[in-house]
Amino acid sequence: MKRSQTISGDIMIGVQMDLISEDKLSRMTAMEKIRLILDGVKEGKILVLERGLTPSEEAKLIEMTMTEITPDDFAGIEIESYPSKQNQKLLDKLFKKPLIRTRLTVIGPANQLKTLKKDRDLISALVSSQY
Amino acid sequence: MGLIKKVKKNFSSLWKGIFKKKVARIGIYGPPNAGKTTLANRIIRDWTGDAMGAVSEIPHETRRARRREGVTIESNGSKVTLDIVDTPGLATKIDFHDFMAHGMEEEEAKRRAKEATEGIIEAVKWLEDLDGVILVMDATEDPFTQVNVTVIGNMEARNLPLLIAANKIDLPESSPARIRSAFPQHPLVPISALDGQNIDTLYEEIADHFG
Ligand SMILES: Nc1nc2c(ncn2[C@@H]2O[C@H](COP(=O)(O)OP(=O)(O)OP(=O)(O)O)[C@@H](O)[C@H]2O)c(=O)[nH]1
Ligand SMILES: [Mg+2]
Protein backbone atom coordinates (compact mmCIF):
# COMPACT_ATOMS: atom_id res chain seq x y z
CA MET A 1 0.00 0.00 0.00
CA LYS A 2 1.36 3.35 -1.00
CA ARG A 3 0.46 7.00 -0.54
CA SER A 4 1.29 8.92 -3.69
CA GLN A 5 0.68 12.17 -5.45
CA THR A 6 -0.97 11.71 -8.84
CA ILE A 7 -0.23 13.72 -12.01
CA SER A 8 -3.29 15.85 -11.32
CA GLY A 9 -1.98 16.60 -7.85
CA ASP A 10 -4.35 14.48 -5.77
CA ILE A 11 -3.06 12.41 -2.92
CA MET A 12 -4.22 8.84 -3.29
CA ILE A 13 -3.66 5.59 -1.50
CA GLY A 14 -3.43 2.41 -3.49
CA VAL A 15 -1.32 -0.09 -5.36
CA GLN A 16 1.08 1.34 -7.90
CA MET A 17 0.98 -0.18 -11.34
CA ASP A 18 3.69 0.37 -13.97
CA LEU A 19 2.94 -0.40 -17.59
CA ILE A 20 6.19 -0.85 -19.46
CA SER A 21 6.31 -0.39 -23.20
CA GLU A 22 7.71 -2.79 -25.73
CA ASP A 23 10.14 -0.08 -26.89
CA LYS A 24 11.65 0.33 -23.47
CA LEU A 25 11.89 -3.41 -22.97
CA SER A 26 13.52 -4.00 -26.34
CA ARG A 27 16.35 -1.65 -25.40
CA MET A 28 17.10 -3.52 -22.18
CA THR A 29 19.32 -6.52 -21.58
CA ALA A 30 18.00 -9.61 -19.80
CA MET A 31 19.57 -8.65 -16.49
CA GLU A 32 18.29 -5.08 -16.70
CA LYS A 33 14.76 -6.34 -17.20
CA ILE A 34 15.05 -8.77 -14.32
CA ARG A 35 16.44 -6.08 -12.03
CA LEU A 36 13.64 -3.70 -13.02
CA ILE A 37 11.07 -6.39 -12.30
CA LEU A 38 12.43 -7.54 -8.96
CA ASP A 39 13.07 -4.02 -7.66
CA GLY A 40 9.58 -2.95 -8.68
CA VAL A 41 7.88 -5.98 -7.21
CA LYS A 42 9.79 -5.66 -3.94
CA GLU A 43 8.43 -2.11 -3.64
CA GLY A 44 4.96 -3.60 -3.94
CA LYS A 45 4.30 -2.57 -7.53
CA ILE A 46 2.34 -4.47 -10.13
CA LEU A 47 4.19 -4.49 -13.44
CA VAL A 48 2.61 -4.98 -16.82
CA LEU A 49 5.04 -5.67 -19.66
CA GLU A 50 3.69 -4.96 -23.12
CA ARG A 51 5.91 -7.69 -24.50
CA GLY A 52 7.01 -10.18 -21.94
CA LEU A 53 10.19 -12.11 -21.44
CA THR A 54 11.74 -14.79 -23.60
CA PRO A 55 11.67 -18.32 -22.14
CA SER A 56 15.33 -18.04 -21.15
CA GLU A 57 14.69 -14.68 -19.46
CA GLU A 58 11.76 -16.24 -17.62
CA ALA A 59 14.04 -19.02 -16.39
CA LYS A 60 16.61 -16.44 -15.23
CA LEU A 61 13.88 -14.47 -13.49
CA ILE A 62 12.83 -17.57 -11.55
CA GLU A 63 16.45 -18.16 -10.53
CA MET A 64 17.00 -14.55 -9.42
CA THR A 65 13.70 -14.52 -7.56
CA MET A 66 14.79 -17.58 -5.60
CA THR A 67 18.07 -15.96 -4.57
CA GLU A 68 16.19 -12.93 -3.24
CA ILE A 69 13.49 -14.66 -1.21
CA THR A 70 13.83 -13.96 2.51
CA PRO A 71 11.50 -15.47 5.12
CA ASP A 72 9.95 -12.32 6.49
CA ASP A 73 10.23 -9.77 3.67
CA PHE A 74 9.90 -11.32 0.26
CA ALA A 75 8.06 -14.52 -0.60
CA GLY A 76 8.59 -14.32 -4.35
CA ILE A 77 6.57 -13.23 -7.35
CA GLU A 78 3.36 -14.03 -9.08
CA ILE A 79 3.88 -13.92 -12.84
CA GLU A 80 1.41 -14.61 -15.58
CA SER A 81 2.00 -14.45 -19.28
CA TYR A 82 0.59 -15.94 -22.43
CA PRO A 83 2.63 -18.71 -24.01
CA SER A 84 5.12 -17.22 -26.45
CA LYS A 85 4.62 -17.83 -30.13
CA GLN A 86 7.13 -19.40 -32.43
CA ASN A 87 7.95 -19.08 -36.03
CA GLN A 88 5.60 -21.56 -37.58
CA LYS A 89 7.01 -21.69 -41.09
CA LEU A 90 8.65 -25.05 -41.62
CA LEU A 91 11.64 -23.67 -43.51
CA ASP A 92 12.33 -21.16 -40.77
CA LYS A 93 12.04 -23.90 -38.19
CA LEU A 94 14.56 -26.04 -40.00
CA PHE A 95 17.17 -23.48 -40.85
CA LYS A 96 16.97 -20.69 -38.35
CA LYS A 97 16.94 -20.44 -34.63
CA PRO A 98 13.29 -20.32 -33.72
CA LEU A 99 12.09 -16.75 -33.52
CA ILE A 100 10.11 -16.31 -30.36
CA ARG A 101 7.42 -13.73 -30.04
CA THR A 102 6.82 -12.98 -26.38
CA ARG A 103 3.54 -11.63 -25.12
CA LEU A 104 1.84 -9.53 -22.48
CA THR A 105 3.00 -10.33 -18.96
CA VAL A 106 1.80 -9.30 -15.51
CA ILE A 107 4.08 -9.55 -12.49
CA GLY A 108 3.54 -8.67 -8.85
CA PRO A 109 4.44 -9.62 -5.30
CA ALA A 110 3.28 -13.17 -4.49
CA ASN A 111 1.37 -11.95 -1.45
CA GLN A 112 -0.50 -9.20 -3.34
CA LEU A 113 -1.28 -10.55 -6.78
CA LYS A 114 -3.32 -13.70 -7.18
CA THR A 115 -4.31 -15.25 -10.44
CA LEU A 116 -7.97 -16.07 -10.56
CA LYS A 117 -8.14 -17.61 -13.96
CA LYS A 118 -5.94 -17.94 -16.94
CA ASP A 119 -6.36 -19.35 -20.36
CA ARG A 120 -5.01 -18.83 -23.86
CA ASP A 121 -6.48 -15.33 -24.25
CA LEU A 122 -7.48 -14.07 -20.83
CA ILE A 123 -5.69 -13.51 -17.56
CA SER A 124 -7.86 -12.59 -14.62
CA ALA A 125 -6.11 -11.51 -11.45
CA LEU A 126 -6.92 -10.12 -8.04
CA VAL A 127 -4.72 -7.36 -6.62
CA SER A 128 -4.85 -6.81 -2.92
CA SER A 129 -3.58 -3.71 -1.19
CA GLN A 130 -2.57 -5.37 2.03
CA TYR A 131 1.14 -5.72 2.31
CA MET B 1 40.06 -58.28 -27.02
CA GLY B 2 41.68 -58.71 -30.45
CA LEU B 3 42.89 -55.65 -32.29
CA ILE B 4 40.37 -56.02 -35.09
CA LYS B 5 37.53 -56.45 -32.64
CA LYS B 6 38.72 -53.42 -30.69
CA VAL B 7 38.94 -51.29 -33.80
CA LYS B 8 35.52 -52.46 -34.83
CA LYS B 9 34.09 -51.63 -31.43
CA ASN B 10 35.65 -48.18 -31.35
CA PHE B 11 34.47 -47.58 -34.85
CA SER B 12 30.93 -48.59 -34.05
CA SER B 13 30.79 -46.37 -30.97
CA LEU B 14 32.22 -43.50 -33.00
CA TRP B 15 29.55 -44.20 -35.57
CA LYS B 16 26.85 -44.12 -32.92
CA GLY B 17 28.39 -41.00 -31.42
CA ILE B 18 28.06 -39.16 -34.68
CA PHE B 19 24.69 -40.32 -35.85
CA LYS B 20 22.80 -41.12 -32.75
CA LYS B 21 23.29 -40.00 -29.21
CA LYS B 22 23.68 -43.13 -27.18
CA VAL B 23 22.11 -41.95 -23.98
CA ALA B 24 19.49 -39.22 -23.83
CA ARG B 25 19.40 -37.19 -20.64
CA ILE B 26 15.78 -36.62 -19.70
CA GLY B 27 14.59 -34.26 -16.98
CA ILE B 28 11.36 -34.80 -15.08
CA TYR B 29 9.95 -31.32 -14.49
CA GLY B 30 6.82 -29.74 -13.15
CA PRO B 31 5.31 -27.80 -10.27
CA PRO B 32 5.69 -29.06 -6.69
CA ASN B 33 3.53 -32.06 -5.79
CA ALA B 34 2.70 -32.99 -9.39
CA GLY B 35 4.04 -36.51 -8.82
CA LYS B 36 7.50 -36.24 -10.44
CA THR B 37 9.29 -38.42 -7.90
CA THR B 38 6.41 -40.92 -7.83
CA LEU B 39 6.81 -41.22 -11.60
CA ALA B 40 10.63 -41.38 -11.45
CA ASN B 41 10.37 -44.13 -8.84
CA ARG B 42 7.95 -46.09 -11.00
CA ILE B 43 10.08 -45.81 -14.14
CA ILE B 44 13.22 -46.80 -12.31
CA ARG B 45 11.52 -49.61 -10.42
CA ASP B 46 9.96 -50.98 -13.61
CA TRP B 47 13.21 -50.98 -15.59
CA THR B 48 15.97 -51.43 -13.02
CA GLY B 49 14.32 -52.62 -9.83
CA ASP B 50 15.65 -49.70 -7.73
CA ALA B 51 14.02 -46.56 -6.35
CA MET B 52 14.79 -42.86 -6.78
CA GLY B 53 13.70 -40.70 -3.88
CA ALA B 54 11.21 -39.79 -1.21
CA VAL B 55 7.63 -38.83 -1.98
CA SER B 56 5.44 -36.62 0.19
CA GLU B 57 2.14 -34.79 0.13
CA ILE B 58 4.01 -31.74 1.45
CA PRO B 59 5.28 -29.65 -1.50
CA HIS B 60 9.02 -29.25 -2.17
CA GLU B 61 9.87 -32.72 -0.92
CA THR B 62 12.59 -33.00 -3.57
CA ARG B 63 15.09 -30.20 -3.01
CA ARG B 64 18.09 -31.61 -4.86
CA ALA B 65 18.07 -32.85 -8.42
CA ARG B 66 18.88 -36.55 -8.67
CA ARG B 67 20.19 -38.39 -11.67
CA ARG B 68 19.88 -42.08 -12.36
CA GLU B 69 22.10 -43.23 -15.20
CA GLY B 70 21.49 -45.87 -17.82
CA VAL B 71 17.81 -46.73 -17.56
CA THR B 72 16.92 -48.83 -20.59
CA ILE B 73 13.30 -48.77 -21.68
CA GLU B 74 12.00 -51.18 -24.30
CA SER B 75 8.65 -50.73 -25.89
CA ASN B 76 7.11 -51.90 -29.15
CA GLY B 77 10.44 -53.01 -30.51
CA SER B 78 12.24 -49.72 -29.89
CA LYS B 79 14.77 -49.45 -27.14
CA VAL B 80 16.17 -46.30 -25.51
CA THR B 81 18.68 -45.79 -22.78
CA LEU B 82 18.10 -42.72 -20.67
CA ASP B 83 19.66 -40.81 -17.84
CA ILE B 84 16.71 -39.76 -15.74
CA VAL B 85 16.89 -36.58 -13.69
CA ASP B 86 14.21 -36.05 -11.04
CA THR B 87 14.11 -32.32 -10.32
CA PRO B 88 12.74 -30.19 -7.47
CA GLY B 89 9.30 -28.73 -8.21
CA LEU B 90 9.49 -25.33 -9.89
CA ALA B 91 7.76 -22.30 -8.39
CA THR B 92 8.02 -18.51 -8.48
CA LYS B 93 7.24 -18.14 -4.79
CA ILE B 94 8.08 -19.94 -1.55
CA ASP B 95 6.37 -19.00 1.67
CA PHE B 96 7.52 -20.85 4.78
CA HIS B 97 4.09 -20.29 6.35
CA ASP B 98 2.74 -22.87 3.87
CA PHE B 99 4.97 -25.51 5.46
CA MET B 100 3.85 -24.47 8.94
CA ALA B 101 0.30 -25.07 7.77
CA HIS B 102 1.43 -28.68 7.20
CA GLY B 103 2.38 -28.86 10.88
CA MET B 104 6.06 -27.93 10.77
CA GLU B 105 7.77 -25.83 13.40
CA GLU B 106 8.85 -22.37 12.24
CA GLU B 107 12.54 -23.22 12.20
CA GLU B 108 12.05 -26.37 10.17
CA ALA B 109 9.65 -24.59 7.81
CA LYS B 110 12.19 -21.82 7.20
CA ARG B 111 14.92 -24.36 6.53
CA ARG B 112 12.70 -26.23 4.07
CA ALA B 113 11.87 -22.93 2.35
CA LYS B 114 15.55 -22.05 2.00
CA GLU B 115 16.39 -25.50 0.62
CA ALA B 116 13.42 -25.28 -1.73
CA THR B 117 14.70 -22.00 -3.23
CA GLU B 118 18.11 -23.62 -3.80
CA GLY B 119 16.45 -26.66 -5.33
CA ILE B 120 14.54 -24.52 -7.80
CA ILE B 121 17.76 -22.80 -8.91
CA GLU B 122 19.28 -26.23 -9.44
CA ALA B 123 16.29 -27.39 -11.47
CA VAL B 124 16.47 -24.30 -13.70
CA LYS B 125 20.22 -24.80 -14.27
CA TRP B 126 19.62 -28.44 -15.25
CA LEU B 127 17.39 -27.29 -18.11
CA GLU B 128 20.55 -26.40 -20.04
CA ASP B 129 21.98 -29.91 -19.83
CA LEU B 130 19.08 -31.99 -21.08
CA ASP B 131 18.10 -33.72 -24.28
CA GLY B 132 14.40 -33.82 -23.45
CA VAL B 133 11.82 -33.26 -20.74
CA ILE B 134 8.88 -35.12 -19.28
CA LEU B 135 6.67 -32.36 -17.92
CA VAL B 136 4.47 -33.75 -15.16
CA MET B 137 1.24 -31.91 -14.40
CA ASP B 138 -1.37 -32.66 -11.80
CA ALA B 139 -4.42 -33.17 -14.02
CA THR B 140 -6.75 -32.02 -11.26
CA GLU B 141 -5.23 -28.53 -11.45
CA ASP B 142 -5.26 -25.60 -13.83
CA PRO B 143 -2.56 -26.30 -16.42
CA PHE B 144 -1.99 -22.73 -17.60
CA THR B 145 0.61 -21.79 -15.02
CA GLN B 146 3.77 -19.81 -15.49
CA VAL B 147 5.91 -22.78 -14.50
CA ASN B 148 4.43 -24.90 -17.28
CA VAL B 149 4.65 -22.05 -19.78
CA THR B 150 8.32 -21.43 -18.88
CA VAL B 151 9.39 -25.09 -19.13
CA ILE B 152 7.59 -25.55 -22.44
CA GLY B 153 8.96 -22.26 -23.81
CA ASN B 154 12.52 -23.22 -22.95
CA MET B 155 12.28 -26.62 -24.60
CA GLU B 156 10.67 -25.12 -27.71
CA ALA B 157 13.38 -22.46 -27.93
CA ARG B 158 16.00 -25.21 -27.97
CA ASN B 159 14.00 -27.44 -30.31
CA LEU B 160 14.12 -30.29 -27.78
CA PRO B 161 11.44 -32.96 -27.33
CA LEU B 162 8.89 -32.57 -24.58
CA LEU B 163 6.35 -35.10 -23.38
CA ILE B 164 3.52 -34.10 -21.08
CA ALA B 165 2.46 -36.59 -18.41
CA ALA B 166 -1.05 -35.64 -17.26
CA ASN B 167 -0.81 -37.28 -13.85
CA LYS B 168 -3.29 -38.35 -11.16
CA ILE B 169 -5.97 -39.63 -13.53
CA ASP B 170 -7.06 -42.00 -10.75
CA LEU B 171 -8.70 -38.96 -9.14
CA PRO B 172 -12.26 -38.34 -10.37
CA GLU B 173 -11.77 -34.56 -10.74
CA SER B 174 -8.78 -34.98 -13.07
CA SER B 175 -9.05 -33.61 -16.59
CA PRO B 176 -6.25 -34.50 -19.03
CA ALA B 177 -8.43 -32.94 -21.76
CA ARG B 178 -8.00 -29.51 -20.17
CA ILE B 179 -4.22 -29.92 -20.38
CA ARG B 180 -4.41 -31.13 -23.96
CA SER B 181 -6.39 -28.09 -25.01
CA ALA B 182 -3.97 -25.78 -23.21
CA PHE B 183 -0.87 -27.21 -24.91
CA PRO B 184 -2.11 -28.93 -28.07
CA GLN B 185 1.30 -28.76 -29.78
CA HIS B 186 2.92 -31.40 -27.54
CA PRO B 187 2.32 -35.13 -27.09
CA LEU B 188 0.44 -35.94 -23.91
CA VAL B 189 -0.12 -39.16 -22.00
CA PRO B 190 -2.71 -39.35 -19.21
CA ILE B 191 -1.28 -41.49 -16.39
CA SER B 192 -1.50 -42.35 -12.76
CA ALA B 193 2.05 -42.55 -11.46
CA LEU B 194 0.57 -43.82 -8.21
CA ASP B 195 -1.36 -46.84 -9.43
CA GLY B 196 0.36 -47.32 -12.78
CA GLN B 197 -2.65 -46.68 -14.99
CA ASN B 198 -1.65 -46.20 -18.65
CA ILE B 199 2.05 -46.29 -17.81
CA ASP B 200 2.79 -48.60 -20.76
CA THR B 201 1.54 -45.93 -23.14
CA LEU B 202 3.96 -43.52 -21.50
CA TYR B 203 6.82 -45.97 -22.12
CA GLU B 204 5.81 -46.24 -25.78
CA GLU B 205 5.86 -42.47 -26.13
CA ILE B 206 9.19 -42.23 -24.32
CA ALA B 207 10.71 -44.81 -26.67
CA ASP B 208 9.25 -42.90 -29.63
CA HIS B 209 10.22 -39.38 -28.68
CA PHE B 210 13.49 -39.77 -26.86
CA GLY B 211 14.99 -42.59 -28.93
N1 LIG C 1 -3.89 -39.75 -6.45
C1 LIG C 1 -2.63 -39.67 -6.91
N2 LIG C 1 -1.67 -39.12 -6.15
C2 LIG C 1 -0.41 -39.07 -6.63
C3 LIG C 1 -0.08 -39.53 -7.93
N3 LIG C 1 1.23 -39.32 -8.14
C4 LIG C 1 1.70 -38.75 -7.01
N4 LIG C 1 0.72 -38.60 -6.09
C5 LIG C 1 0.82 -38.03 -4.74
O1 LIG C 1 1.15 -36.65 -4.85
C6 LIG C 1 2.01 -36.27 -3.79
C7 LIG C 1 3.29 -35.68 -4.34
O2 LIG C 1 4.02 -36.66 -5.00
P1 LIG C 1 5.56 -36.52 -5.30
O3 LIG C 1 5.96 -37.63 -6.21
O4 LIG C 1 6.33 -36.32 -4.05
O5 LIG C 1 5.53 -35.14 -6.11
P2 LIG C 1 6.75 -34.29 -6.69
O6 LIG C 1 6.27 -33.74 -7.98
O7 LIG C 1 7.99 -35.12 -6.73
O8 LIG C 1 6.84 -33.13 -5.62
P3 LIG C 1 8.12 -32.21 -5.18
O9 LIG C 1 9.31 -33.11 -5.04
O10 LIG C 1 7.68 -31.64 -3.88
O11 LIG C 1 8.27 -31.20 -6.24
C8 LIG C 1 2.24 -37.52 -2.94
O12 LIG C 1 1.33 -37.52 -1.88
C9 LIG C 1 1.94 -38.65 -3.93
O13 LIG C 1 1.52 -39.83 -3.31
C10 LIG C 1 -1.14 -40.10 -8.73
O14 LIG C 1 -0.96 -40.54 -9.87
N5 LIG C 1 -2.39 -40.13 -8.17
MG1 LIG D 1 9.79 -34.89 -5.85
PDB file of C-alpha atoms in Angstrom, chain A residues 6-126:
ATOM      1  CA  THR A   6      -0.974  11.706  -8.844  1.00  0.00           C
ATOM      2  CA  ILE A   7      -0.227  13.715 -12.014  1.00  0.00           C
ATOM      3  CA  SER A   8      -3.288  15.845 -11.319  1.00  0.00           C
ATOM      4  CA  GLY A   9      -1.980  16.596  -7.845  1.00  0.00           C
ATOM      5  CA  ASP A  10      -4.349  14.484  -5.770  1.00  0.00           C
ATOM      6  CA  ILE A  11      -3.060  12.408  -2.923  1.00  0.00           C
ATOM      7  CA  MET A  12      -4.216   8.840  -3.289  1.00  0.00           C
ATOM      8  CA  ILE A  13      -3.661   5.589  -1.498  1.00  0.00           C
ATOM      9  CA  GLY A  14      -3.426   2.413  -3.493  1.00  0.00           C
ATOM     10  CA  VAL A  15      -1.321  -0.085  -5.357  1.00  0.00           C
ATOM     11  CA  GLN A  16       1.077   1.341  -7.900  1.00  0.00           C
ATOM     12  CA  MET A  17       0.979  -0.182 -11.337  1.00  0.00           C
ATOM     13  CA  ASP A  18       3.691   0.369 -13.966  1.00  0.00           C
ATOM     14  CA  LEU A  19       2.942  -0.401 -17.593  1.00  0.00           C
ATOM     15  CA  ILE A  20       6.195  -0.854 -19.457  1.00  0.00           C
ATOM     16  CA  SER A  21       6.312  -0.392 -23.198  1.00  0.00           C
ATOM     17  CA  GLU A  22       7.711  -2.791 -25.729  1.00  0.00           C
ATOM     18  CA  ASP A  23      10.138  -0.084 -26.890  1.00  0.00           C
ATOM     19  CA  LYS A  24      11.648   0.329 -23.474  1.00  0.00           C
ATOM     20  CA  LEU A  25      11.889  -3.413 -22.972  1.00  0.00           C
ATOM     21  CA  SER A  26      13.524  -4.002 -26.341  1.00  0.00           C
ATOM     22  CA  ARG A  27      16.354  -1.647 -25.399  1.00  0.00           C
ATOM     23  CA  MET A  28      17.102  -3.517 -22.176  1.00  0.00           C
ATOM     24  CA  THR A  29      19.323  -6.525 -21.576  1.00  0.00           C
ATOM     25  CA  ALA A  30      17.995  -9.610 -19.801  1.00  0.00           C
ATOM     26  CA  MET A  31      19.569  -8.655 -16.486  1.00  0.00           C
ATOM     27  CA  GLU A  32      18.290  -5.077 -16.704  1.00  0.00           C
ATOM     28  CA  LYS A  33      14.764  -6.337 -17.203  1.00  0.00           C
ATOM     29  CA  ILE A  34      15.048  -8.768 -14.323  1.00  0.00           C
ATOM     30  CA  ARG A  35      16.440  -6.076 -12.026  1.00  0.00           C
ATOM     31  CA  LEU A  36      13.643  -3.700 -13.020  1.00  0.00           C
ATOM     32  CA  ILE A  37      11.066  -6.393 -12.302  1.00  0.00           C
ATOM     33  CA  LEU A  38      12.435  -7.543  -8.963  1.00  0.00           C
ATOM     34  CA  ASP A  39      13.072  -4.019  -7.659  1.00  0.00           C
ATOM     35  CA  GLY A  40       9.575  -2.949  -8.679  1.00  0.00           C
ATOM     36  CA  VAL A  41       7.879  -5.982  -7.207  1.00  0.00           C
ATOM     37  CA  LYS A  42       9.786  -5.662  -3.936  1.00  0.00           C
ATOM     38  CA  GLU A  43       8.429  -2.114  -3.640  1.00  0.00           C
ATOM     39  CA  GLY A  44       4.965  -3.600  -3.941  1.00  0.00           C
ATOM     40  CA  LYS A  45       4.305  -2.566  -7.533  1.00  0.00           C
ATOM     41  CA  ILE A  46       2.338  -4.469 -10.127  1.00  0.00           C
ATOM     42  CA  LEU A  47       4.185  -4.487 -13.437  1.00  0.00           C
ATOM     43  CA  VAL A  48       2.611  -4.984 -16.822  1.00  0.00           C
ATOM     44  CA  LEU A  49       5.037  -5.674 -19.662  1.00  0.00           C
ATOM     45  CA  GLU A  50       3.687  -4.960 -23.120  1.00  0.00           C
ATOM     46  CA  ARG A  51       5.914  -7.686 -24.503  1.00  0.00           C
ATOM     47  CA  GLY A  52       7.011 -10.179 -21.939  1.00  0.00           C
ATOM     48  CA  LEU A  53      10.192 -12.110 -21.437  1.00  0.00           C
ATOM     49  CA  THR A  54      11.739 -14.789 -23.597  1.00  0.00           C
ATOM     50  CA  PRO A  55      11.674 -18.316 -22.145  1.00  0.00           C
ATOM     51  CA  SER A  56      15.326 -18.041 -21.149  1.00  0.00           C
ATOM     52  CA  GLU A  57      14.688 -14.682 -19.463  1.00  0.00           C
ATOM     53  CA  GLU A  58      11.758 -16.241 -17.616  1.00  0.00           C
ATOM     54  CA  ALA A  59      14.045 -19.015 -16.387  1.00  0.00           C
ATOM     55  CA  LYS A  60      16.614 -16.438 -15.234  1.00  0.00           C
ATOM     56  CA  LEU A  61      13.884 -14.469 -13.490  1.00  0.00           C
ATOM     57  CA  ILE A  62      12.831 -17.569 -11.554  1.00  0.00           C
ATOM     58  CA  GLU A  63      16.452 -18.159 -10.530  1.00  0.00           C
ATOM     59  CA  MET A  64      17.002 -14.550  -9.421  1.00  0.00           C
ATOM     60  CA  THR A  65      13.703 -14.518  -7.556  1.00  0.00           C
ATOM     61  CA  MET A  66      14.792 -17.584  -5.604  1.00  0.00           C
ATOM     62  CA  THR A  67      18.071 -15.965  -4.573  1.00  0.00           C
ATOM     63  CA  GLU A  68      16.189 -12.935  -3.242  1.00  0.00           C
ATOM     64  CA  ILE A  69      13.486 -14.659  -1.212  1.00  0.00           C
ATOM     65  CA  THR A  70      13.831 -13.962   2.512  1.00  0.00           C
ATOM     66  CA  PRO A  71      11.504 -15.472   5.118  1.00  0.00           C
ATOM     67  CA  ASP A  72       9.946 -12.320   6.485  1.00  0.00           C
ATOM     68  CA  ASP A  73      10.229  -9.770   3.671  1.00  0.00           C
ATOM     69  CA  PHE A  74       9.901 -11.319   0.259  1.00  0.00           C
ATOM     70  CA  ALA A  75       8.065 -14.524  -0.605  1.00  0.00           C
ATOM     71  CA  GLY A  76       8.587 -14.318  -4.354  1.00  0.00           C
ATOM     72  CA  ILE A  77       6.571 -13.230  -7.347  1.00  0.00           C
ATOM     73  CA  GLU A  78       3.364 -14.025  -9.085  1.00  0.00           C
ATOM     74  CA  ILE A  79       3.881 -13.917 -12.843  1.00  0.00           C
ATOM     75  CA  GLU A  80       1.413 -14.614 -15.582  1.00  0.00           C
ATOM     76  CA  SER A  81       2.000 -14.454 -19.285  1.00  0.00           C
ATOM     77  CA  TYR A  82       0.592 -15.939 -22.428  1.00  0.00           C
ATOM     78  CA  PRO A  83       2.634 -18.706 -24.014  1.00  0.00           C
ATOM     79  CA  SER A  84       5.121 -17.220 -26.455  1.00  0.00           C
ATOM     80  CA  LYS A  85       4.616 -17.825 -30.125  1.00  0.00           C
ATOM     81  CA  GLN A  86       7.129 -19.396 -32.430  1.00  0.00           C
ATOM     82  CA  ASN A  87       7.947 -19.080 -36.027  1.00  0.00           C
ATOM     83  CA  GLN A  88       5.603 -21.564 -37.575  1.00  0.00           C
ATOM     84  CA  LYS A  89       7.010 -21.690 -41.087  1.00  0.00           C
ATOM     85  CA  LEU A  90       8.654 -25.052 -41.618  1.00  0.00           C
ATOM     86  CA  LEU A  91      11.643 -23.666 -43.508  1.00  0.00           C
ATOM     87  CA  ASP A  92      12.327 -21.155 -40.772  1.00  0.00           C
ATOM     88  CA  LYS A  93      12.040 -23.895 -38.191  1.00  0.00           C
ATOM     89  CA  LEU A  94      14.557 -26.041 -40.002  1.00  0.00           C
ATOM     90  CA  PHE A  95      17.172 -23.478 -40.850  1.00  0.00           C
ATOM     91  CA  LYS A  96      16.970 -20.690 -38.346  1.00  0.00           C
ATOM     92  CA  LYS A  97      16.943 -20.444 -34.627  1.00  0.00           C
ATOM     93  CA  PRO A  98      13.290 -20.321 -33.720  1.00  0.00           C
ATOM     94  CA  LEU A  99      12.090 -16.753 -33.523  1.00  0.00           C
ATOM     95  CA  ILE A 100      10.109 -16.311 -30.360  1.00  0.00           C
ATOM     96  CA  ARG A 101       7.418 -13.730 -30.038  1.00  0.00           C
ATOM     97  CA  THR A 102       6.823 -12.982 -26.383  1.00  0.00           C
ATOM     98  CA  ARG A 103       3.538 -11.633 -25.118  1.00  0.00           C
ATOM     99  CA  LEU A 104       1.840  -9.530 -22.479  1.00  0.00           C
ATOM    100  CA  THR A 105       2.997 -10.332 -18.958  1.00  0.00           C
ATOM    101  CA  VAL A 106       1.796  -9.297 -15.514  1.00  0.00           C
ATOM    102  CA  ILE A 107       4.083  -9.550 -12.495  1.00  0.00           C
ATOM    103  CA  GLY A 108       3.544  -8.675  -8.854  1.00  0.00           C
ATOM    104  CA  PRO A 109       4.443  -9.619  -5.301  1.00  0.00           C
ATOM    105  CA  ALA A 110       3.282 -13.166  -4.493  1.00  0.00           C
ATOM    106  CA  ASN A 111       1.368 -11.946  -1.453  1.00  0.00           C
ATOM    107  CA  GLN A 112      -0.502  -9.203  -3.340  1.00  0.00           C
ATOM    108  CA  LEU A 113      -1.280 -10.550  -6.780  1.00  0.00           C
ATOM    109  CA  LYS A 114      -3.325 -13.700  -7.178  1.00  0.00           C
ATOM    110  CA  THR A 115      -4.306 -15.248 -10.442  1.00  0.00           C
ATOM    111  CA  LEU A 116      -7.975 -16.065 -10.556  1.00  0.00           C
ATOM    112  CA  LYS A 117      -8.138 -17.609 -13.958  1.00  0.00           C
ATOM    113  CA  LYS A 118      -5.940 -17.938 -16.944  1.00  0.00           C
ATOM    114  CA  ASP A 119      -6.362 -19.349 -20.365  1.00  0.00           C
ATOM    115  CA  ARG A 120      -5.015 -18.830 -23.859  1.00  0.00           C
ATOM    116  CA  ASP A 121      -6.480 -15.331 -24.249  1.00  0.00           C
ATOM    117  CA  LEU A 122      -7.477 -14.068 -20.830  1.00  0.00           C
ATOM    118  CA  ILE A 123      -5.693 -13.505 -17.563  1.00  0.00           C
ATOM    119  CA  SER A 124      -7.856 -12.589 -14.620  1.00  0.00           C
ATOM    120  CA  ALA A 125      -6.107 -11.511 -11.448  1.00  0.00           C
ATOM    121  CA  LEU A 126      -6.918 -10.119  -8.040  1.00  0.00           C
TER     122      LEU A 126
END
